[in-house]
Amino acid sequence: MIITLENINAFFQEYPVKNIKCDHKILTDYEKIFGVFDGSFGYLSYLEFKSNDNSTIFLGSYPFNGSDLWKCKKCGKLKFFYTEAGGHFPKMIAIDVDFDKNYKSDPFVKLVSINKDKLSNFIEKFNFNELKNPENIQKFDGVKIIDKDIEYIFGYHEYGNTITFNIVADRDTLRKLFEFEKSD
Ligand SMILES: [Zn+2]
């Protein structure tokens, strides 16, 4: 089975080796089998979100959105790896796959950055009316609880003529937002 964002949950369900302990070496014994990062809508966002009952893992949330899935060549153990860039020395962090969770390929989070002059056009086009009252938008802090079917804006920020904010939405929508961002 070739792993995709859409079938990764099925891949985990069928995967024969689930909760085992692995003492093999990450650098030599593991190989990358899948990359979660979807560059089709721009850069990563570091916003973290989850479902209210913790039953779901959103691959579009930090840190999964920038992670890779690796497999131990000796025992089959699966782990997500991501590199934490903060500080002077990037640190590689491993997260075991939790086979009791439901992995979702949508929504993802995207950092949007546009010129102030384009804001009303943006609101009109994509219906994010909460941008009309940015003071009510939740700050970029802590883990956000989301409903998978709702679009969200977090962390509104103005600097000079540039406005930035994070949008949690399905990847098709994020690709359209990215096209808008790039247009003049
Ligand atoms: Zn192993």
Tab-separated table of C-alpha atoms and ligand atoms in Angstrom:
chain	number	residue	atom	x	y	z
A	1	MET	CA	0.000	0.000	0.000
A	2	ILE	CA	1.390	3.381	-0.979
A	3	ILE	CA	0.728	5.734	1.898
A	4	THR	CA	-1.101	8.965	1.205
A	5	LEU	CA	-2.604	11.541	3.549
A	6	GLU	CA	-6.030	10.154	2.723
A	7	ASN	CA	-5.342	6.500	3.416
A	8	ILE	CA	-2.875	6.740	6.282
A	9	ASN	CA	-5.561	5.832	8.796
A	10	ALA	CA	-6.388	2.632	6.896
A	11	PHE	CA	-2.670	1.919	6.615
A	12	PHE	CA	-2.328	2.110	10.402
A	13	GLN	CA	-5.385	-0.084	10.975
A	14	GLU	CA	-3.992	-2.816	8.738
A	15	TYR	CA	-0.407	-2.466	9.883
A	16	PRO	CA	0.641	-5.788	11.460
A	17	VAL	CA	3.177	-4.490	13.967
A	18	LYS	CA	1.478	-2.238	16.466
A	19	ASN	CA	2.565	-1.699	20.042
A	20	ILE	CA	6.079	-3.073	20.253
A	21	LYS	CA	9.163	-1.779	21.905
A	22	CYS	CA	12.067	-0.989	19.600
A	23	ASP	CA	15.639	-0.603	20.776
A	24	HIS	CA	17.083	-0.179	17.311
A	25	LYS	CA	18.902	2.925	16.224
A	26	ILE	CA	17.019	5.725	14.606
A	27	LEU	CA	19.741	6.928	12.287
A	28	THR	CA	20.843	3.588	10.905
A	29	ASP	CA	17.892	1.263	11.373
A	30	TYR	CA	14.977	3.479	10.411
A	31	GLU	CA	13.873	4.537	6.944
A	32	LYS	CA	11.464	7.251	5.931
A	33	ILE	CA	8.284	5.862	4.372
A	34	PHE	CA	6.083	8.957	4.175
A	35	GLY	CA	6.264	12.738	4.479
A	36	VAL	CA	3.244	14.544	5.925
A	37	PHE	CA	4.318	18.040	4.894
A	38	ASP	CA	2.109	19.400	2.135
A	39	GLY	CA	3.908	22.290	0.459
A	40	SER	CA	1.076	22.994	-1.967
A	41	PHE	CA	-0.240	25.819	0.227
A	42	GLY	CA	2.980	27.401	1.410
A	43	TYR	CA	4.991	27.251	4.572
A	44	LEU	CA	4.363	25.411	7.801
A	45	SER	CA	2.432	26.913	10.637
A	46	TYR	CA	3.379	26.114	14.219
A	47	LEU	CA	-0.173	26.273	15.490
A	48	GLU	CA	-1.300	23.211	17.418
A	49	PHE	CA	-4.879	21.961	17.503
A	50	LYS	CA	-6.788	18.880	18.611
A	51	SER	CA	-10.286	17.468	19.033
A	52	ASN	CA	-12.074	18.028	22.336
A	53	ASP	CA	-12.077	14.319	23.242
A	54	ASN	CA	-8.511	13.592	22.040
A	55	SER	CA	-9.752	10.712	19.891
A	56	THR	CA	-8.365	12.275	16.747
A	57	ILE	CA	-4.882	13.179	15.674
A	58	PHE	CA	-4.853	15.926	13.078
A	59	LEU	CA	-1.938	15.469	10.735
A	60	GLY	CA	-2.436	19.103	9.744
A	61	SER	CA	-1.575	20.335	13.235
A	62	TYR	CA	1.909	21.146	14.444
A	63	PRO	CA	4.064	19.120	14.970
A	64	PHE	CA	2.607	16.447	12.670
A	65	ASN	CA	2.270	18.835	9.717
A	66	GLY	CA	6.046	18.983	9.398
A	67	SER	CA	6.789	15.403	10.324
A	68	ASP	CA	7.837	12.286	8.457
A	69	LEU	CA	6.756	8.733	9.128
A	70	TRP	CA	9.664	6.357	9.631
A	71	LYS	CA	9.782	2.611	9.930
A	72	CYS	CA	12.318	0.435	11.699
A	73	LYS	CA	13.814	-1.911	9.104
A	74	LYS	CA	14.514	-4.528	11.788
A	75	CYS	CA	11.229	-4.777	13.672
A	76	GLY	CA	8.705	-2.666	11.786
A	77	LYS	CA	8.060	-0.116	14.539
A	78	LEU	CA	6.544	3.117	13.191
A	79	LYS	CA	7.356	6.553	14.495
A	80	PHE	CA	6.730	10.114	13.447
A	81	PHE	CA	9.764	12.324	13.438
A	82	TYR	CA	9.967	16.046	13.289
A	83	THR	CA	12.776	18.488	13.727
A	84	GLU	CA	12.302	21.212	16.265
A	85	ALA	CA	14.079	24.208	14.827
A	86	GLY	CA	14.095	26.529	17.856
A	87	GLY	CA	17.406	27.286	19.574
A	88	HIS	CA	20.880	26.797	18.165
A	89	PHE	CA	20.764	23.063	17.717
A	90	PRO	CA	17.814	21.570	15.859
A	91	LYS	CA	16.424	18.654	17.813
A	92	MET	CA	14.845	15.554	16.293
A	93	ILE	CA	11.729	14.474	18.154
A	94	ALA	CA	10.037	11.083	17.825
A	95	ILE	CA	6.369	10.330	18.450
A	96	ASP	CA	5.098	6.740	18.428
A	97	VAL	CA	2.087	6.054	16.236
A	98	ASP	CA	-0.943	5.675	18.488
A	99	PHE	CA	-2.991	2.912	16.868
A	100	ASP	CA	-6.041	3.684	19.005
A	101	LYS	CA	-6.413	7.123	17.470
A	102	ASN	CA	-8.119	8.246	14.328
A	103	TYR	CA	-5.672	10.079	12.048
A	104	LYS	CA	-7.225	12.818	9.939
A	105	SER	CA	-5.750	14.336	6.777
A	106	ASP	CA	-7.925	17.463	6.974
A	107	PRO	CA	-8.020	20.155	8.191
A	108	PHE	CA	-4.541	21.646	8.050
A	109	VAL	CA	-3.321	24.966	9.377
A	110	LYS	CA	-1.811	27.625	7.145
A	111	LEU	CA	-0.137	30.908	7.944
A	112	VAL	CA	-1.595	33.591	5.669
A	113	SER	CA	0.270	36.810	5.025
A	114	ILE	CA	-1.290	39.538	2.891
A	115	ASN	CA	-1.090	43.264	2.299
A	116	LYS	CA	-3.622	45.316	4.257
A	117	ASP	CA	-5.047	46.658	0.993
A	118	LYS	CA	-6.144	43.171	0.032
A	119	LEU	CA	-7.988	42.397	3.248
A	120	SER	CA	-11.498	43.461	2.216
A	121	ASN	CA	-11.079	41.585	-1.035
A	122	PHE	CA	-9.945	38.547	0.929
A	123	ILE	CA	-12.944	38.703	3.271
A	124	GLU	CA	-15.329	39.086	0.374
A	125	LYS	CA	-13.831	36.214	-1.546
A	126	PHE	CA	-13.493	33.669	1.255
A	127	ASN	CA	-16.170	34.793	3.723
A	128	PHE	CA	-13.934	35.015	6.759
A	129	ASN	CA	-16.049	37.749	8.310
A	130	GLU	CA	-14.347	37.453	11.682
A	131	LEU	CA	-11.472	39.388	10.087
A	132	LYS	CA	-13.707	42.458	10.253
A	133	ASN	CA	-13.290	42.362	14.041
A	134	PRO	CA	-9.766	41.082	14.492
A	135	GLU	CA	-9.744	42.033	18.174
A	136	ASN	CA	-12.078	39.078	18.775
A	137	ILE	CA	-9.781	36.523	17.150
A	138	GLN	CA	-8.089	34.123	19.559
A	139	LYS	CA	-4.382	34.625	20.027
A	140	PHE	CA	-1.696	32.263	18.792
A	141	ASP	CA	-1.069	30.520	22.100
A	142	GLY	CA	-1.613	27.071	23.530
A	143	VAL	CA	-3.374	24.128	21.941
A	144	LYS	CA	-6.641	24.996	20.185
A	145	ILE	CA	-9.667	22.734	20.441
A	146	ILE	CA	-11.388	22.463	17.086
A	147	ASP	CA	-14.288	20.795	15.362
A	148	LYS	CA	-13.024	19.143	12.180
A	149	ASP	CA	-15.824	20.574	10.017
A	150	ILE	CA	-15.418	24.224	10.973
A	151	GLU	CA	-12.891	26.732	9.609
A	152	TYR	CA	-10.996	28.840	12.118
A	153	ILE	CA	-8.791	31.891	12.278
A	154	PHE	CA	-6.240	32.256	15.067
A	155	GLY	CA	-3.450	34.658	15.849
A	156	TYR	CA	-4.190	37.875	13.943
A	157	HIS	CA	-1.201	40.164	13.676
A	158	GLU	CA	-0.582	43.496	11.958
A	159	TYR	CA	2.867	44.774	11.168
A	160	GLY	CA	3.235	47.804	8.920
A	161	ASN	CA	1.166	47.078	5.842
A	162	THR	CA	1.249	43.344	6.340
A	163	ILE	CA	-1.409	41.287	8.055
A	164	THR	CA	-0.792	37.725	9.135
A	165	PHE	CA	-3.104	35.136	10.626
A	166	ASN	CA	-3.481	31.362	10.759
A	167	ILE	CA	-6.363	29.573	9.104
A	168	VAL	CA	-7.464	26.043	9.922
A	169	ALA	CA	-9.359	24.612	6.944
A	170	ASP	CA	-9.331	21.773	4.460
A	171	ARG	CA	-6.340	21.637	2.117
A	172	ASP	CA	-8.321	22.598	-0.999
A	173	THR	CA	-9.354	25.839	0.652
A	174	LEU	CA	-5.797	26.475	1.815
A	175	ARG	CA	-4.511	26.050	-1.735
A	176	LYS	CA	-7.002	28.683	-2.915
A	177	LEU	CA	-5.869	31.022	-0.145
A	178	PHE	CA	-2.291	30.492	-1.243
A	179	GLU	CA	-3.178	31.442	-4.831
A	180	PHE	CA	-4.793	34.605	-3.510
A	181	GLU	CA	-1.711	35.399	-1.415
A	182	LYS	CA	0.530	35.113	-4.454
A	183	SER	CA	-1.713	37.215	-6.724
A	184	ASP	CA	-1.206	40.978	-7.082
B	1	ZN	ZN	13.145	-1.757	15.705
